[in-house]
Short mmCIF file of C-alpha atoms in Angstrom, two decimals:
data_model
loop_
_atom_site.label_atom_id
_atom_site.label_comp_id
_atom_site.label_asym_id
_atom_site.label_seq_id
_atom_site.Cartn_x
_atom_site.Cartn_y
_atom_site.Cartn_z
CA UNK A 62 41.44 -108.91 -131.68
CA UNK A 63 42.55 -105.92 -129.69
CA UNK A 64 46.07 -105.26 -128.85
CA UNK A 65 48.19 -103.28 -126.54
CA UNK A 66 49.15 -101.44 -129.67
CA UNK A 67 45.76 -100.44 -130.32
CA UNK A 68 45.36 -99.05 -126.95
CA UNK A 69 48.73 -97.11 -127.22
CA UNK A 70 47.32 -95.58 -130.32
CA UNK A 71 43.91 -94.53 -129.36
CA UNK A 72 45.43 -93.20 -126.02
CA UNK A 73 48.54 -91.44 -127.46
CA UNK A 74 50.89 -92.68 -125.05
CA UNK A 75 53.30 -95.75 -125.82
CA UNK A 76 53.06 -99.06 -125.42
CA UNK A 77 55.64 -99.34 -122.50
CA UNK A 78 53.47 -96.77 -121.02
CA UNK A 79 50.34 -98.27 -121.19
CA UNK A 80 52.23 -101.64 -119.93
CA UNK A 81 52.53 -99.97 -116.79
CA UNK A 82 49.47 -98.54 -116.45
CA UNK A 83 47.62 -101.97 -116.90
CA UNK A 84 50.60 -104.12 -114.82
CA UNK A 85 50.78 -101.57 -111.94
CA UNK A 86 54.49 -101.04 -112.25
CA UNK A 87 56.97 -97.77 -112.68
CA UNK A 88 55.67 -94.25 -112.56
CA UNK A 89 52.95 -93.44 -115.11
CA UNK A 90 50.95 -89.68 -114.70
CA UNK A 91 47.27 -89.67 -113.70
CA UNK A 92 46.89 -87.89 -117.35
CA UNK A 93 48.21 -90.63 -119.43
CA UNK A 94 46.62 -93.13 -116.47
CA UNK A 95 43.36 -91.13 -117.53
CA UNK A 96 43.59 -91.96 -121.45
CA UNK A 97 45.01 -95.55 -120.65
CA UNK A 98 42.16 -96.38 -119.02
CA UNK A 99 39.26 -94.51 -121.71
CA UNK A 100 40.85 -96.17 -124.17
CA UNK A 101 40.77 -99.77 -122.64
CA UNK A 102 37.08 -98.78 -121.66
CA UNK A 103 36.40 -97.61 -125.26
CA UNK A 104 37.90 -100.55 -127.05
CA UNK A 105 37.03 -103.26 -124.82
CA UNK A 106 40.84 -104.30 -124.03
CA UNK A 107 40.92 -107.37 -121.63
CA UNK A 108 44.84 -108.11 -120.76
CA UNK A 109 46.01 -112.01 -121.30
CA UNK A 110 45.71 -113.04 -117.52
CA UNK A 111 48.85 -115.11 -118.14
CA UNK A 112 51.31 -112.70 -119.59
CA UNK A 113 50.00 -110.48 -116.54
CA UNK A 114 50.79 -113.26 -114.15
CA UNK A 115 54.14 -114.29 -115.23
CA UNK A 116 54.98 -110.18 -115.15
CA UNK A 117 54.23 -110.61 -111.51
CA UNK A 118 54.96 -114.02 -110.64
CA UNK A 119 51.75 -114.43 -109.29
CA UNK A 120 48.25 -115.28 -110.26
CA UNK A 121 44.56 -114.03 -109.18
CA UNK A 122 43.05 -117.53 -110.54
CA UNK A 123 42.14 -120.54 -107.64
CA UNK A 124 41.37 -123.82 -108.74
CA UNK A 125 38.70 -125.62 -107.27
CA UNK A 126 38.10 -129.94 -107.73
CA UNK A 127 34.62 -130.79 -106.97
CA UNK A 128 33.74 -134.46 -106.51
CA UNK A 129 30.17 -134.01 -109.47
CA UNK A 130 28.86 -130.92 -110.74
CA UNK A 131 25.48 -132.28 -111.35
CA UNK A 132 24.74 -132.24 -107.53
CA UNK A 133 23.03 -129.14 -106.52
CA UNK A 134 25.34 -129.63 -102.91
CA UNK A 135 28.30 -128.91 -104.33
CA UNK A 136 27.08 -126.06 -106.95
CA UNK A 137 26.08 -124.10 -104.08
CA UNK A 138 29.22 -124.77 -102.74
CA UNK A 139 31.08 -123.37 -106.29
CA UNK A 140 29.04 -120.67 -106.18
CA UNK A 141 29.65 -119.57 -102.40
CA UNK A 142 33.33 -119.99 -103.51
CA UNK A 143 33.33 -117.68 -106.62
CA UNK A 144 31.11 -115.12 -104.59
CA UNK A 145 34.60 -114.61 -102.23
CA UNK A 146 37.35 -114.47 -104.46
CA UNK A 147 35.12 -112.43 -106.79
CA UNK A 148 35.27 -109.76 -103.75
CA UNK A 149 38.44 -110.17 -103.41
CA UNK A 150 39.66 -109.58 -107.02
CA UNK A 151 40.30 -113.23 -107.63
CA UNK A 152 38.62 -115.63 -110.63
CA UNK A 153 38.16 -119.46 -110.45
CA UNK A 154 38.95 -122.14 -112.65
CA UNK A 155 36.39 -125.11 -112.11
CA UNK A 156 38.04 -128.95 -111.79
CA UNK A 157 35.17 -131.60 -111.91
CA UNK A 158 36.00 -134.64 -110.75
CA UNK A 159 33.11 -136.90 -111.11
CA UNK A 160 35.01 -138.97 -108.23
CA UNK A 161 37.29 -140.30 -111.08
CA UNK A 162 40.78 -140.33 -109.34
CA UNK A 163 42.75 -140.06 -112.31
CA UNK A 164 41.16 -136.48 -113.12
CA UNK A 165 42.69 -134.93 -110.27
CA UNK A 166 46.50 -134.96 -111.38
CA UNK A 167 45.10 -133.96 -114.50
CA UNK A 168 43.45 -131.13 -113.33
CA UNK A 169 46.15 -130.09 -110.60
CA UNK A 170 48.56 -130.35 -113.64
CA UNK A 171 46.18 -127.77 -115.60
CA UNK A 172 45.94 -125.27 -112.43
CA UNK A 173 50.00 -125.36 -112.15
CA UNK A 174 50.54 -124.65 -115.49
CA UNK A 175 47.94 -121.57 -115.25
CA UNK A 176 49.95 -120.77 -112.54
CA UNK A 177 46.99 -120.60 -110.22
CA UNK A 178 47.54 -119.28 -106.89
CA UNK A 179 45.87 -121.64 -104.61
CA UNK A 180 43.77 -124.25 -104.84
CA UNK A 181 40.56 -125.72 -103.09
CA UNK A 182 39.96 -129.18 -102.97
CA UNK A 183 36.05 -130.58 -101.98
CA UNK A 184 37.55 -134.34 -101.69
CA UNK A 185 41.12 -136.04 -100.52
CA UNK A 186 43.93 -135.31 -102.32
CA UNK A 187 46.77 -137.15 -101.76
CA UNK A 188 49.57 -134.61 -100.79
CA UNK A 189 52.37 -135.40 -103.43
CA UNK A 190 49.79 -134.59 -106.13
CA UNK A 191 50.30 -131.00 -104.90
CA UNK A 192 53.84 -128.96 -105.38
CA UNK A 193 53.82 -125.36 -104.70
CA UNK A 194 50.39 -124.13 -104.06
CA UNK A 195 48.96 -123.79 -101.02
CA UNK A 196 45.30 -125.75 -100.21
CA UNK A 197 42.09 -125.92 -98.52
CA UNK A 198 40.13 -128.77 -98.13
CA UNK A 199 36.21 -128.16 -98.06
CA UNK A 200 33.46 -130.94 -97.02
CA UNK A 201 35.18 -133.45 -97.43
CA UNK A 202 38.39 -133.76 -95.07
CA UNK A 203 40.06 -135.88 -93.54
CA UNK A 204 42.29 -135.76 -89.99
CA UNK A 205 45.38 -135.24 -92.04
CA UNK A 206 44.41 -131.52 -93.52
CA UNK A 207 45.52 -128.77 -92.00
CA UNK A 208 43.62 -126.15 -93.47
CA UNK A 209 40.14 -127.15 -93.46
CA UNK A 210 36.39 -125.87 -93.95
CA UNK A 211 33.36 -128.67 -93.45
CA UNK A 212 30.16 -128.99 -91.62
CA UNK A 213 29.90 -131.40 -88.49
CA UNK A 214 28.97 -134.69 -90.38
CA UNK A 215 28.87 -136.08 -86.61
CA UNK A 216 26.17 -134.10 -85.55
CA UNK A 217 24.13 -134.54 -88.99
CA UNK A 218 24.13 -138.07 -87.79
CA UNK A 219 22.70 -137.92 -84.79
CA UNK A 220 20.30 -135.33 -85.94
CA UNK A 221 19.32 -137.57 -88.48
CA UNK A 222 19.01 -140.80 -86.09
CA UNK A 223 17.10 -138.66 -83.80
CA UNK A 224 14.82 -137.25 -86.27
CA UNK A 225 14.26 -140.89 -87.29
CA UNK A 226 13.65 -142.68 -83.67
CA UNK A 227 11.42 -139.59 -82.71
CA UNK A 228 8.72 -141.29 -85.47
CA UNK A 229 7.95 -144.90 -84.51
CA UNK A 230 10.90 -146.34 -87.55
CA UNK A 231 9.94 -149.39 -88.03
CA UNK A 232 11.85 -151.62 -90.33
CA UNK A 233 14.53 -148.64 -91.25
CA UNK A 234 17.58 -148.72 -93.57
CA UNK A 235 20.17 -146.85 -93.17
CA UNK A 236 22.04 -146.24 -96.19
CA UNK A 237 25.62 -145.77 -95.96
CA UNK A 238 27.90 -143.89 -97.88
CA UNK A 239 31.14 -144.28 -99.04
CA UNK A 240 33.26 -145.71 -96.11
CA UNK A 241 36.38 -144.38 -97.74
CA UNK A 242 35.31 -140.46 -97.06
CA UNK A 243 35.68 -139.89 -93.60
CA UNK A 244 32.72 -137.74 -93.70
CA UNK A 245 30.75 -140.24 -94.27
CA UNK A 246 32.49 -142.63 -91.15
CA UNK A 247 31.47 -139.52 -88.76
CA UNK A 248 27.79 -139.00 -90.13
CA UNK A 249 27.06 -143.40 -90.04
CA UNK A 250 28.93 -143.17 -86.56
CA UNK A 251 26.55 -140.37 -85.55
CA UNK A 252 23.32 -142.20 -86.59
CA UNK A 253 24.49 -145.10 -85.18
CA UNK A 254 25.06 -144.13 -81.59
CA UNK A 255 21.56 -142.71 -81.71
CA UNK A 256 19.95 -145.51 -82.91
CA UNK A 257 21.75 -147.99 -80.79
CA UNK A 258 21.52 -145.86 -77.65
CA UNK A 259 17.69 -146.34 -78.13
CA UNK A 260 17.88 -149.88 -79.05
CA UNK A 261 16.47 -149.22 -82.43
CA UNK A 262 16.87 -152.08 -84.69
CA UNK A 263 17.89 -151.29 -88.34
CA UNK A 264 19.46 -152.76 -91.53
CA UNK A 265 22.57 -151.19 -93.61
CA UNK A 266 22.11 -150.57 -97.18
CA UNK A 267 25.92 -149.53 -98.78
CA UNK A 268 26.12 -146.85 -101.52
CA UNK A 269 29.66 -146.71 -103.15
CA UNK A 270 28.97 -143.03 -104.42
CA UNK A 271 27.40 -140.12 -103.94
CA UNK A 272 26.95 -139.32 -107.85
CA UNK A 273 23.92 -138.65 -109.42
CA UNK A 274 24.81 -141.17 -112.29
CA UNK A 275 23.75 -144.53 -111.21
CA UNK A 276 21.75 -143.19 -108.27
CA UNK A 277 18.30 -144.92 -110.00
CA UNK A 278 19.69 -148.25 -110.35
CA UNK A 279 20.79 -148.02 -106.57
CA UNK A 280 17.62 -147.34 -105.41
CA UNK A 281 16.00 -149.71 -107.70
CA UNK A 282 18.06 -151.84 -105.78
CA UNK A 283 17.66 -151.00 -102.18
CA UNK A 284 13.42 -151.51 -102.79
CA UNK A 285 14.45 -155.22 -104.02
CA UNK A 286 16.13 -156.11 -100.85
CA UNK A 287 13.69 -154.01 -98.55
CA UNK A 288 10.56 -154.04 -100.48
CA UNK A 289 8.25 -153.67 -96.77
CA UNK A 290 10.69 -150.92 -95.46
CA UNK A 291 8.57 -148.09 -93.04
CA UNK A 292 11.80 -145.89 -93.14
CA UNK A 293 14.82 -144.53 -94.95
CA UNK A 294 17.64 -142.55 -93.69
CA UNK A 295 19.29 -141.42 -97.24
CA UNK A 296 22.77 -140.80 -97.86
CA UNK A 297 21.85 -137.23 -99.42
CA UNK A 298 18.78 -135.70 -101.31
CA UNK A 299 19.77 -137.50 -104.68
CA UNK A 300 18.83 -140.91 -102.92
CA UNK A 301 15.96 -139.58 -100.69
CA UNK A 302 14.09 -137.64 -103.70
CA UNK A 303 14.42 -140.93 -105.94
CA UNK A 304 13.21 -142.71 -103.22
CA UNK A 305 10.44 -141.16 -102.83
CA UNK A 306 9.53 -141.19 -106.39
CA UNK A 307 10.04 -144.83 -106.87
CA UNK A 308 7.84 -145.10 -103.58
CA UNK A 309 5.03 -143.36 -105.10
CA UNK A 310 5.62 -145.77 -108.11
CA UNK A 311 4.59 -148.48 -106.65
CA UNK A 312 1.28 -147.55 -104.74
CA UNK A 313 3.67 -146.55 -101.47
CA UNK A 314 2.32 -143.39 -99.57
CA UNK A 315 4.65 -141.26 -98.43
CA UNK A 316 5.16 -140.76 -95.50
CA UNK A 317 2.10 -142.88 -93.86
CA UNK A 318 4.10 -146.15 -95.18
CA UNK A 319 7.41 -145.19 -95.83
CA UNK A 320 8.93 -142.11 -94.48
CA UNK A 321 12.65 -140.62 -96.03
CA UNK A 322 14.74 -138.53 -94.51
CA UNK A 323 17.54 -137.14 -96.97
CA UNK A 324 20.87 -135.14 -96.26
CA UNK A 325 22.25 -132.18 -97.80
CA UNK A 326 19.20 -129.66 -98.16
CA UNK A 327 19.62 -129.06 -102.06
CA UNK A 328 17.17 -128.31 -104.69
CA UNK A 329 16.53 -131.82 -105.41
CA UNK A 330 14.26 -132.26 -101.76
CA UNK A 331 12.23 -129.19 -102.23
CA UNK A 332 11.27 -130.06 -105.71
CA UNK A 333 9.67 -133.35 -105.29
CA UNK A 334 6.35 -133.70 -103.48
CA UNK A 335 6.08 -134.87 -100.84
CA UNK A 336 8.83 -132.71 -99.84
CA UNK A 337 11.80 -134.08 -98.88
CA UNK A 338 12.66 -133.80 -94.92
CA UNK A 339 16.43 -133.27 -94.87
CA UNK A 340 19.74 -132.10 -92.39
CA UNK A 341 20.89 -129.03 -93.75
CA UNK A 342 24.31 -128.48 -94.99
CA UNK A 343 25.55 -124.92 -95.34
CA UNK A 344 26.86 -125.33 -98.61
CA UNK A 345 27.57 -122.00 -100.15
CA UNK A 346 28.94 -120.81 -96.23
CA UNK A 347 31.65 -123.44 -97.03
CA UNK A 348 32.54 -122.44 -100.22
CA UNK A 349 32.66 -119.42 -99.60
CA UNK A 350 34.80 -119.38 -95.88
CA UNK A 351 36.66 -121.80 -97.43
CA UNK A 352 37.53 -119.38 -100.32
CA UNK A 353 38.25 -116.63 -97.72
CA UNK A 354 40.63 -118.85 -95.63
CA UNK A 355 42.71 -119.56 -99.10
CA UNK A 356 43.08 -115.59 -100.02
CA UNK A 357 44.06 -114.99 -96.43
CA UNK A 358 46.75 -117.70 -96.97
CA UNK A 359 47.93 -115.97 -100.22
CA UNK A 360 48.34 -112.57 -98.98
CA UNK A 361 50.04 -113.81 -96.00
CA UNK A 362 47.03 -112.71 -93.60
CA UNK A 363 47.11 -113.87 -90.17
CA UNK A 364 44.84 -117.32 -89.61
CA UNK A 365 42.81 -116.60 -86.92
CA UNK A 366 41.03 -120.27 -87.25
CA UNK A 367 42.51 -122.77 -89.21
CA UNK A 368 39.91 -125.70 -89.21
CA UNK A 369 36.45 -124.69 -89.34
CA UNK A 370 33.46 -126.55 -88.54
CA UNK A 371 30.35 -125.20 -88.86
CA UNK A 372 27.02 -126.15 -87.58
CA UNK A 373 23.85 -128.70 -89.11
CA UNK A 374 20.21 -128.18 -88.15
CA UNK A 375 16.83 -130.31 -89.35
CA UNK A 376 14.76 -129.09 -92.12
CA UNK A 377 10.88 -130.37 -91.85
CA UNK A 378 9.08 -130.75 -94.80
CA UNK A 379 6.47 -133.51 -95.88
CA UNK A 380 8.26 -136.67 -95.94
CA UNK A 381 8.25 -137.62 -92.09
CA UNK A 382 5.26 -138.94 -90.57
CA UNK A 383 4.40 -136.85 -86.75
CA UNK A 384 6.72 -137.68 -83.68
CA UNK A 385 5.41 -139.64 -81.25
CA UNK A 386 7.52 -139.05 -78.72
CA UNK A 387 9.47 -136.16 -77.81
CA UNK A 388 13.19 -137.32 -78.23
CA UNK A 389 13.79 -135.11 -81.28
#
């Protein structure tokens, strides 16, 4: 393993010097700043990230909790993160969840004692879990956040419900997703008032997660209860691709007998055929303004916009039979 020491060495300056070099700290001649850095180069010298951030009292490292990993939603969303703070000279420690609870102390207790420097948070947190770091909540927020980055679940909603009413529905489920996310109140309120302003008639079909573990049993499920459904509005692309793969299972063309519309606009809709009709979430533009917002909180920047909510639009693929009227 590679040491100060051998840096000093190869460099021939000392080890307080090179200290300084590396840490940014005291007076240290472009020369010896010269060698310092060749011999880092030349050796392959990476400084312990944690002896550099108690020397400063602060960190370049941002936690992020993410509800499940496996869902291509919210590794977009990682990734849009990462892209940010990697611009801004900052790395990320991943927290995932897999909406167990407990984990999240856990991992909060793992980011304070890296001494992160902010964290991001893509479900609630409850606010005594956090001590001295300051947060952004991303996707999914709730009224009591301050700092805040999410798409307009609302609006998804009624896109969705419109997309849906637009295409003679027939029996249609709705599913519903997890009533304690608030994102998920806004996008079944959103649907709803659609629906119910056109006197569409519909059934509820509850979801108690958004994982994909379990998400094949659950749909399993849902075709039991509703095995002559004509339409599905899915509580994200997990459901709506599995959906439409259990449909084609049994005999069930899709969309001529049973149409899907999904939610999120990840991998898993454009990989299944027919393709899956979805509302569009900009995932990695979350992650990533969310990410921005944080570093501007860190350095003290001024917050021009402290709750962001950005925009959802319809993608058409092959999993929606024609409109037959003109209402979406």
């Amino acid at each position: 393993m590679v040491t100060i020491k051998d840096v000093s060495k190869l460099a021939g300056v000392s080890v307080a010097t090179v200290s300084r070099a590396l840490n940014e700290s005291g007076y240290v001649s472009e020369k010896s700043r010269r060698k310092v850095e060749a011999a880092v180069k030349e050796l392959g010298f990476y400084p312990n990230e944690v002896a550099r951030t108690l020397y400063h009292k602060k960190s370049k490292m941002i936690g992020l909790l993410v509800p499940d990993l496996s869902n291509p939603y919210f590794t977009a969303l990682a990734s849009g993160a990462e892209d940010a703070l990697s611009e801004r000279g900052f790395s990320l420690l991943l927290g995932n969840v897999q909406d167990n609870s407990d984990k999240i102390s856990t991992y909060v207790r793992n980011f304070e004692q890296n001494n992160v420097a902010g964290l991001l948070s893509a479900l609630p947190i409850e606010a005594e879990v956090i001590r001295s770091m300051p947060v952004v909540n991303l996707d999914r927020v709730s009224d009591r956040d301050k700092y805040i980055v999410h798409a307009d679940d609302f609006q998804g909603g009624q896109i969705a419900g419109a997309t849906i009413a637009a295409r003679n529905p027939g029996q249609l489920i709705v599913m519903v997703g997890p009533q304690e996310l608030q994102t998920a109140k806004d996008r079944l309120d959103g649907t709803l008032s659609i629906l119910d302003q056109k006197g569409i008639t519909y059934s509820l079909f509850e979801t108690d997660s958004y994982q994909v573990k379990g998400a094949t049993e659950v749909v399993e499920d849902l075709f039991k209860q509703y095995p002559h459904m004509d339409s599905v509005i899915a509580t994200n692309d997990i459901y709506g691709a599995l959906i439409i793969q259990a449909a084609l299972k049994r005999g069930i063309a899709v969309p001529d007998k049973l149409q899907v519309l999904g939610y999120d606009n990840s991998s898993f809709g454009s990989l299944v055929y027919p393709a899956l009709s979805t509302i569009n979430q900009p995932a990695y533009d979350i992650g990533y303004l969310s990410a921005v917002l944080l570093v501007n909180r860190i350095e003290g920047k001024k917050i021009a916009q402290e709750q962001i909510k950005l925009p959802v639009n319809l993608v058409l693929r092959n999993s929606l039979r024609e409109k037959v009227n003109d209402d979406a």
